[in-house]
PDB file of C-alpha atoms in Angstrom:
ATOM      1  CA  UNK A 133       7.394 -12.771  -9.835  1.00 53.00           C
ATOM      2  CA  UNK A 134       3.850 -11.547 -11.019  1.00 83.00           C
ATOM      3  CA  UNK A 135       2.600  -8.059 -10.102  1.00 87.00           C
ATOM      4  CA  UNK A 136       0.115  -5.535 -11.176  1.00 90.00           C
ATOM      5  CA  UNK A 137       1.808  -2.579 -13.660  1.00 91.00           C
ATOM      6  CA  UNK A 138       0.667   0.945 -12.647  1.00 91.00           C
ATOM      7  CA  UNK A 139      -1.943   0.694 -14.883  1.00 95.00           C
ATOM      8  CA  UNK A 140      -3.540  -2.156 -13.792  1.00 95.00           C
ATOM      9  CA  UNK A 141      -2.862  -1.176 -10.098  1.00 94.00           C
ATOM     10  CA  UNK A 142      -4.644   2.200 -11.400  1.00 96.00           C
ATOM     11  CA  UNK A 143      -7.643   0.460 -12.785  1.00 97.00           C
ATOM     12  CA  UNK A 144      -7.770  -1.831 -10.105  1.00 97.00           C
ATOM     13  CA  UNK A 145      -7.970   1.459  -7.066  1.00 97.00           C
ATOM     14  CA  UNK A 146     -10.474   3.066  -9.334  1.00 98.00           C
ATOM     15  CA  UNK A 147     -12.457  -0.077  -9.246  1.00 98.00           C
ATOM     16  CA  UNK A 148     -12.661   0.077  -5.919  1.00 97.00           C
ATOM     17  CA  UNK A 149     -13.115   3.697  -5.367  1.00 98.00           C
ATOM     18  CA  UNK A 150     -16.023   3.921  -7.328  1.00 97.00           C
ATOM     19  CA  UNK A 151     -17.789   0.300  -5.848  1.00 97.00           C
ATOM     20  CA  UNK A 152     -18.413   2.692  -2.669  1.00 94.00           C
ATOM     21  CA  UNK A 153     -16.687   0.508   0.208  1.00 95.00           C
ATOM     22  CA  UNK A 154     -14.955   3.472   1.428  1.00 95.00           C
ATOM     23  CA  UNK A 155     -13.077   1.116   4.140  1.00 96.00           C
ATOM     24  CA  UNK A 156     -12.132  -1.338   1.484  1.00 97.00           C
ATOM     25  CA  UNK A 157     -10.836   1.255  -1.051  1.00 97.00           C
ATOM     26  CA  UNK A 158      -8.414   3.135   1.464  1.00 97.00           C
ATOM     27  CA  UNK A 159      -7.019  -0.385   3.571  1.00 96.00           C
ATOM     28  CA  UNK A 160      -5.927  -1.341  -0.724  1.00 96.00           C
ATOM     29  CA  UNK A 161      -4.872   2.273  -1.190  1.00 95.00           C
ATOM     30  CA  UNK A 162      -2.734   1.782   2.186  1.00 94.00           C
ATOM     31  CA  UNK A 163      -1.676  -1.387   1.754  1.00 92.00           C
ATOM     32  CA  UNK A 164      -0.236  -0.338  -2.093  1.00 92.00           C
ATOM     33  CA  UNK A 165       1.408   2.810  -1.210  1.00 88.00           C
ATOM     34  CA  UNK A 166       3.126   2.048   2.214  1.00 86.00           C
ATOM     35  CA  UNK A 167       4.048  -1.939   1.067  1.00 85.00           C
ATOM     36  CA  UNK A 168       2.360  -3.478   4.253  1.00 87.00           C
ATOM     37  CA  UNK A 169       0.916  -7.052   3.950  1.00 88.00           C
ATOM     38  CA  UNK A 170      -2.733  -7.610   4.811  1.00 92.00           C
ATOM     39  CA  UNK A 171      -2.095  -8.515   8.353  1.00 90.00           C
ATOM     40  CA  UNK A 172      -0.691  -4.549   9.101  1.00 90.00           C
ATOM     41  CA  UNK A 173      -3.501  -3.037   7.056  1.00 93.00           C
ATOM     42  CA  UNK A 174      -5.861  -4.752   9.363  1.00 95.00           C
ATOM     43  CA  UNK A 175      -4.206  -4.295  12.492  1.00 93.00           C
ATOM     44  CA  UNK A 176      -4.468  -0.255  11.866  1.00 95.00           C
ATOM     45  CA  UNK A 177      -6.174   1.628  14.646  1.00 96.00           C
ATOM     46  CA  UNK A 178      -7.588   5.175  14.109  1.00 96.00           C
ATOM     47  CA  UNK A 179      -4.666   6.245  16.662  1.00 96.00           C
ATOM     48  CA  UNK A 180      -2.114   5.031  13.761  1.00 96.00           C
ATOM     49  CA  UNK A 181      -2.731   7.923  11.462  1.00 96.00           C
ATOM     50  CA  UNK A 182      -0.877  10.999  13.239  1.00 95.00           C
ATOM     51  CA  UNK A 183       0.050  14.436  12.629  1.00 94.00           C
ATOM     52  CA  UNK A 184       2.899  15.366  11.241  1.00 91.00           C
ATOM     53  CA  UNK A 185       4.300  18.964  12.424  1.00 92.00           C
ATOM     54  CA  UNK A 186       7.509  19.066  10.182  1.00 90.00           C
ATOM     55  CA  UNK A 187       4.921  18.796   6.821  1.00 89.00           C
ATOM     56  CA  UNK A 188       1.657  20.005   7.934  1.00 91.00           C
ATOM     57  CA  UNK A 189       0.000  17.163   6.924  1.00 93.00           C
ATOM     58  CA  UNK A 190      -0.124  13.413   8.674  1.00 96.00           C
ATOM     59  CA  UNK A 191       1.439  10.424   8.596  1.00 94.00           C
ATOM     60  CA  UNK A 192       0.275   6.474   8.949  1.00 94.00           C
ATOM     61  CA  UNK A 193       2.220   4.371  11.765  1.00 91.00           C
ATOM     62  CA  UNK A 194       2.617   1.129  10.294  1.00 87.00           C
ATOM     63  CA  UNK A 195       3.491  -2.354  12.654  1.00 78.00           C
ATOM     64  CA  UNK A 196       6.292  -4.090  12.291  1.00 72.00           C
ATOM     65  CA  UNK A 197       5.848  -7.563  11.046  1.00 64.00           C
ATOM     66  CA  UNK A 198       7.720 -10.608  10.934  1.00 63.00           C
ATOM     67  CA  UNK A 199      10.453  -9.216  13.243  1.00 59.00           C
ATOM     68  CA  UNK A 200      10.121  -5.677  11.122  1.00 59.00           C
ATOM     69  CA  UNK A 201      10.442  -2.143  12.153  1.00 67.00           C
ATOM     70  CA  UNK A 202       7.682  -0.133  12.847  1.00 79.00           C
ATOM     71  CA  UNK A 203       7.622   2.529  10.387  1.00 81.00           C
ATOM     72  CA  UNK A 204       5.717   5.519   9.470  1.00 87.00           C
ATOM     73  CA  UNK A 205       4.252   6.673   5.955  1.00 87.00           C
ATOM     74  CA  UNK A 206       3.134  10.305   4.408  1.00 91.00           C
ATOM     75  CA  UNK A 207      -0.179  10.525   3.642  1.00 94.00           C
ATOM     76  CA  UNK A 208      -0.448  11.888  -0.322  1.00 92.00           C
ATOM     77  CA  UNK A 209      -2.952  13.819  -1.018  1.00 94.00           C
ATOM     78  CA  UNK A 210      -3.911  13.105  -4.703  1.00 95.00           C
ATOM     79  CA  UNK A 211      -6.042  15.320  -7.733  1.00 96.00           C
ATOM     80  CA  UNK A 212      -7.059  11.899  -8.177  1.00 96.00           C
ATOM     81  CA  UNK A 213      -9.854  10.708  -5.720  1.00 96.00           C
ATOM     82  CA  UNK A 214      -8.943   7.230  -6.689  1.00 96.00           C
ATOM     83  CA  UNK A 215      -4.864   8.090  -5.055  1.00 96.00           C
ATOM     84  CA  UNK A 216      -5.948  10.764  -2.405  1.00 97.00           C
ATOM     85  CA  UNK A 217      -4.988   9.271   1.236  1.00 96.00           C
ATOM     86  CA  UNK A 218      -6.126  12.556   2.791  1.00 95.00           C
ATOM     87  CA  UNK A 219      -9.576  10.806   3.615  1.00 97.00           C
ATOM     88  CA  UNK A 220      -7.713   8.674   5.806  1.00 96.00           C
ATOM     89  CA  UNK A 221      -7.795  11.015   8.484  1.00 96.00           C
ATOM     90  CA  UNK A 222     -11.272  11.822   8.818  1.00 96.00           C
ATOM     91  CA  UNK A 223     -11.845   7.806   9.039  1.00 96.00           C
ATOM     92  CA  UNK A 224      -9.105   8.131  11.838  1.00 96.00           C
ATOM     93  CA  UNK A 225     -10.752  10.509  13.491  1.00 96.00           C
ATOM     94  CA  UNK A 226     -14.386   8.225  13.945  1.00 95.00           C
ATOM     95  CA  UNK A 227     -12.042   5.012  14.926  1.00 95.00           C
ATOM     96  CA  UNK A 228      -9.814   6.851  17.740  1.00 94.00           C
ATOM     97  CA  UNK A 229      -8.344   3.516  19.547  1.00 95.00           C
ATOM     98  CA  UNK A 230     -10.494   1.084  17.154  1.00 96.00           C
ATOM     99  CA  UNK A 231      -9.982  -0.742  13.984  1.00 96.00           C
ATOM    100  CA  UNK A 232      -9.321   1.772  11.355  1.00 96.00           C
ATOM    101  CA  UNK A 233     -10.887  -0.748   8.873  1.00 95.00           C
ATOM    102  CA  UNK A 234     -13.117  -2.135  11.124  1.00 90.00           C
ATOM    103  CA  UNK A 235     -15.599  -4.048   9.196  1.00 82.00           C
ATOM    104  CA  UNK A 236     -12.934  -5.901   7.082  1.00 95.00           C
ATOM    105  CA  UNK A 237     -11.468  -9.293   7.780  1.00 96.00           C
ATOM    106  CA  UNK A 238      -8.669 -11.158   5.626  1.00 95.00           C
ATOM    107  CA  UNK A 239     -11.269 -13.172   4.085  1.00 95.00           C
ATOM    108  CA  UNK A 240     -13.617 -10.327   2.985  1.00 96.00           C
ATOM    109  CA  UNK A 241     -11.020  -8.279   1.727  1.00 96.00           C
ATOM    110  CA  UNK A 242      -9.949 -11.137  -0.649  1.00 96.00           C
ATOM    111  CA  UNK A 243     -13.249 -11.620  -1.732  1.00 96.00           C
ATOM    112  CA  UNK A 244     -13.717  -7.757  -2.564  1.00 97.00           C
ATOM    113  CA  UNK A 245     -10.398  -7.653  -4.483  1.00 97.00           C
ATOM    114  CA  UNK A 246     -11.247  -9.844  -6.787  1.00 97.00           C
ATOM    115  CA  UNK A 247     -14.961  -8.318  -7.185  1.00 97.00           C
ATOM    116  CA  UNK A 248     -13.112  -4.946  -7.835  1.00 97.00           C
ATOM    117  CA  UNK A 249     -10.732  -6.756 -10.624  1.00 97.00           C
ATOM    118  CA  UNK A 250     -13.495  -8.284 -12.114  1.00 97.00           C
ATOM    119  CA  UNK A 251     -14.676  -4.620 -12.343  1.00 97.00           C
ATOM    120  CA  UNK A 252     -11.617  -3.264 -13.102  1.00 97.00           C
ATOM    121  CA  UNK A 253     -10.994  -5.707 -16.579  1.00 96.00           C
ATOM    122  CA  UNK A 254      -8.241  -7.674 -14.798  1.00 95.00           C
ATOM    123  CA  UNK A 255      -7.827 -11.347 -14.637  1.00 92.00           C
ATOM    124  CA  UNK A 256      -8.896 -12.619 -11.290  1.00 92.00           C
ATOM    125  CA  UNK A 257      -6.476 -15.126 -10.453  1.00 90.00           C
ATOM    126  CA  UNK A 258      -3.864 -12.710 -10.855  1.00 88.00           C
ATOM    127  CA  UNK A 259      -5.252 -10.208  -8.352  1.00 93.00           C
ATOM    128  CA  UNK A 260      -4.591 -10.470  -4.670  1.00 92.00           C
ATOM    129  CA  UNK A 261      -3.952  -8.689  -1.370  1.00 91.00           C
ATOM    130  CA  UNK A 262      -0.089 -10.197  -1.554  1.00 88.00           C
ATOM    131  CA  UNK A 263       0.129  -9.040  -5.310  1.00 89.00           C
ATOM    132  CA  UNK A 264      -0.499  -5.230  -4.166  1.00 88.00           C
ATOM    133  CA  UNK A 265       2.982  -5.334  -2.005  1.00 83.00           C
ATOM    134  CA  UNK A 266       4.526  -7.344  -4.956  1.00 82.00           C
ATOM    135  CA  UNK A 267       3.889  -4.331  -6.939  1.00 85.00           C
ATOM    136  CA  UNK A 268       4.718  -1.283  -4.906  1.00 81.00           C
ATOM    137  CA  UNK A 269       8.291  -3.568  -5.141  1.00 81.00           C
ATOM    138  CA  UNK A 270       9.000  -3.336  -8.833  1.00 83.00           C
ATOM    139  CA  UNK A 271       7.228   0.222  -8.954  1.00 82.00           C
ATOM    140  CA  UNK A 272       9.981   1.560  -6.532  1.00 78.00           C
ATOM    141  CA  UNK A 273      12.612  -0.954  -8.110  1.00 82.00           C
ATOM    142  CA  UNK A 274      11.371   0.488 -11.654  1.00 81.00           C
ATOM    143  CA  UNK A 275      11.531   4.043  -9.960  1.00 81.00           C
ATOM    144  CA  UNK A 276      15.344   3.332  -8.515  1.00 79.00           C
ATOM    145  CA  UNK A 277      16.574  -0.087  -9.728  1.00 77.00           C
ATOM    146  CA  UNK A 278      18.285  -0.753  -6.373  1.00 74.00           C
ATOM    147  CA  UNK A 279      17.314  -3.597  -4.641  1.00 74.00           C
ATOM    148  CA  UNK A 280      18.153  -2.082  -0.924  1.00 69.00           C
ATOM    149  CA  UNK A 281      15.522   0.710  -1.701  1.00 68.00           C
ATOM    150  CA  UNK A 282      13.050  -2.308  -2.358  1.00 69.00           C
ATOM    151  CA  UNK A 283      13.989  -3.850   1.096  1.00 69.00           C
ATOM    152  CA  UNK A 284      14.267  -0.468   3.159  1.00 68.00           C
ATOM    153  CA  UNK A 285      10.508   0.090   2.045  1.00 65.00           C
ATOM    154  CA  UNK A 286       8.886  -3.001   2.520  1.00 67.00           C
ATOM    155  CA  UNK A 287      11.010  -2.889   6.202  1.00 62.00           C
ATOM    156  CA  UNK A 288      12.485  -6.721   5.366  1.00 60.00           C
ATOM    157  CA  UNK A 289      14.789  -7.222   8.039  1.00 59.00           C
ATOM    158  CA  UNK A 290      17.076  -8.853   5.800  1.00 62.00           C
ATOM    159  CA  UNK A 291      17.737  -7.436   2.308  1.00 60.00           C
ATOM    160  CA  UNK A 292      18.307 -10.356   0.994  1.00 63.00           C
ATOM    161  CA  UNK A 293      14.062 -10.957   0.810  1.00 62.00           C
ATOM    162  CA  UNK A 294      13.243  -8.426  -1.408  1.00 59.00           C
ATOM    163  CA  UNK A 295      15.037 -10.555  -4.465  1.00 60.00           C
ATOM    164  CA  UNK A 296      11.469 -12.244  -4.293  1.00 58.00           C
ATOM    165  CA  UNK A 297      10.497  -9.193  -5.716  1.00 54.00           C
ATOM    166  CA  UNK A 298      12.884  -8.355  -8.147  1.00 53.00           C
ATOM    167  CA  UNK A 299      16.699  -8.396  -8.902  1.00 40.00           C
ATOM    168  CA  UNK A 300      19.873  -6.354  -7.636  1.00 30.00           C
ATOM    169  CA  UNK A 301      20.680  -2.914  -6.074  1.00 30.00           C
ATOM    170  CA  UNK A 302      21.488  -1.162  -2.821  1.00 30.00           C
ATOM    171  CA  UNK A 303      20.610   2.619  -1.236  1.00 35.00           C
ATOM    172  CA  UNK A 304      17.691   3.556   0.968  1.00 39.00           C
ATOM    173  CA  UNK A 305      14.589   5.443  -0.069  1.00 40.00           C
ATOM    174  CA  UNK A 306      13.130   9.189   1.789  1.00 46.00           C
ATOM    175  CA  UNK A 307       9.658  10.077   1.883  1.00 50.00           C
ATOM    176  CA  UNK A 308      10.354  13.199  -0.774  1.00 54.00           C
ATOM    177  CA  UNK A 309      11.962  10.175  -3.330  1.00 48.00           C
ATOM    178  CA  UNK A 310       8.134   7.909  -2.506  1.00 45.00           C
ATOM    179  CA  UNK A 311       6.343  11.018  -2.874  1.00 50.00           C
ATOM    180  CA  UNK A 312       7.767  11.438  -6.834  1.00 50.00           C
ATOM    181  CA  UNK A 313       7.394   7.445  -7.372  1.00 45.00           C
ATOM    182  CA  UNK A 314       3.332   7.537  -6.402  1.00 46.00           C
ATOM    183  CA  UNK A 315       3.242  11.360  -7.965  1.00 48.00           C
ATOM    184  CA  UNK A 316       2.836   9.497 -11.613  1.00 43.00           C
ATOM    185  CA  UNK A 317       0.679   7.300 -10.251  1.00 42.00           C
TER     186      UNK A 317
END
């Protein structure tokens, strides 16, 4: 399986941080931290980022897809403005019941993603919406090396899926355990 090292997935967010398209920057930002595929990004409405009263802070309600759970995700704040999810809610706040990346499509977002690689120093043909959830899979198998983690995470209804993404383990992962994998980020 190919995937971006935390590097790479680093260079790639800054990239896209600093190329302005605010909308563009957090749906990646999403999409690598939580696991989703392009098609849940998308489908976020402003209403999808909620509070959370047992942290203080909020939380991202994520679609189920292909006969998934819905789940929901902290939002991590982040030193670096590159990692910082916090803007989410603000966005949230001007979408209400709209798209919370309303001016994207599939198509556009593929096209930006490789414009921000290109930026970034990466190889282009290895970049790609898809290639974002391959690597939040080996940075939480890295993190754990248990293959049920992997699955819980990316919400595969059978565990069996996530050996696409890397090879064997079992458990389940909390918020508090994410939180320390993306804190090195």
């Amino acid at each position: 399986m190919e995937y971006l090292t935390q590097p790479e997935v680093a260079a790639l967010l800054k990239a896209s941080f600093e190329y302005g398209n605010r909308e563009a920057h957090l749906c990646l930002l999403v999409m690598y931290s939580s696991g989703t595929r392009v098609s849940q990004a998308l489908a976020l409405k402003g209403v999808d980022i909620i509070g959370d009263p047992s942290t203080g802070g909020h939380k991202i309600r994520i679609g189920s897809a292909k006969r998934g759970k819905t789940r929901s995700f902290r939002l991590m704040p982040s030193p670096n403005p590159a990692f910082d999810m916090t803007p989410l809610v603000e966005l949230a706040k001007c979408r209400g019941t709209n798209a919370l990346f309303g001016g994207l499509s599939r198509c556009y977002l593929h096209v930006l993603i490789k414009k921000f690689a290109a930026l970034a120093g990466l190889h282009t043909e290895m970049v790609s919406c898809h290639r974002l959830r391959h690597s939040t899979a080996m940075q939480i198998y890295t993190k754990t090396q248990r293959i049920g983690v992997v699955s819980a995470y990316l919400c595969h209804v059978d565990p069996s899926t996530a050996f696409t993404y890397v090879a064997e383990g079992n458990s389940q992962l909390g918020d508090e355990a994410m939180a320390q994998v993306f804190a090195t980020a």
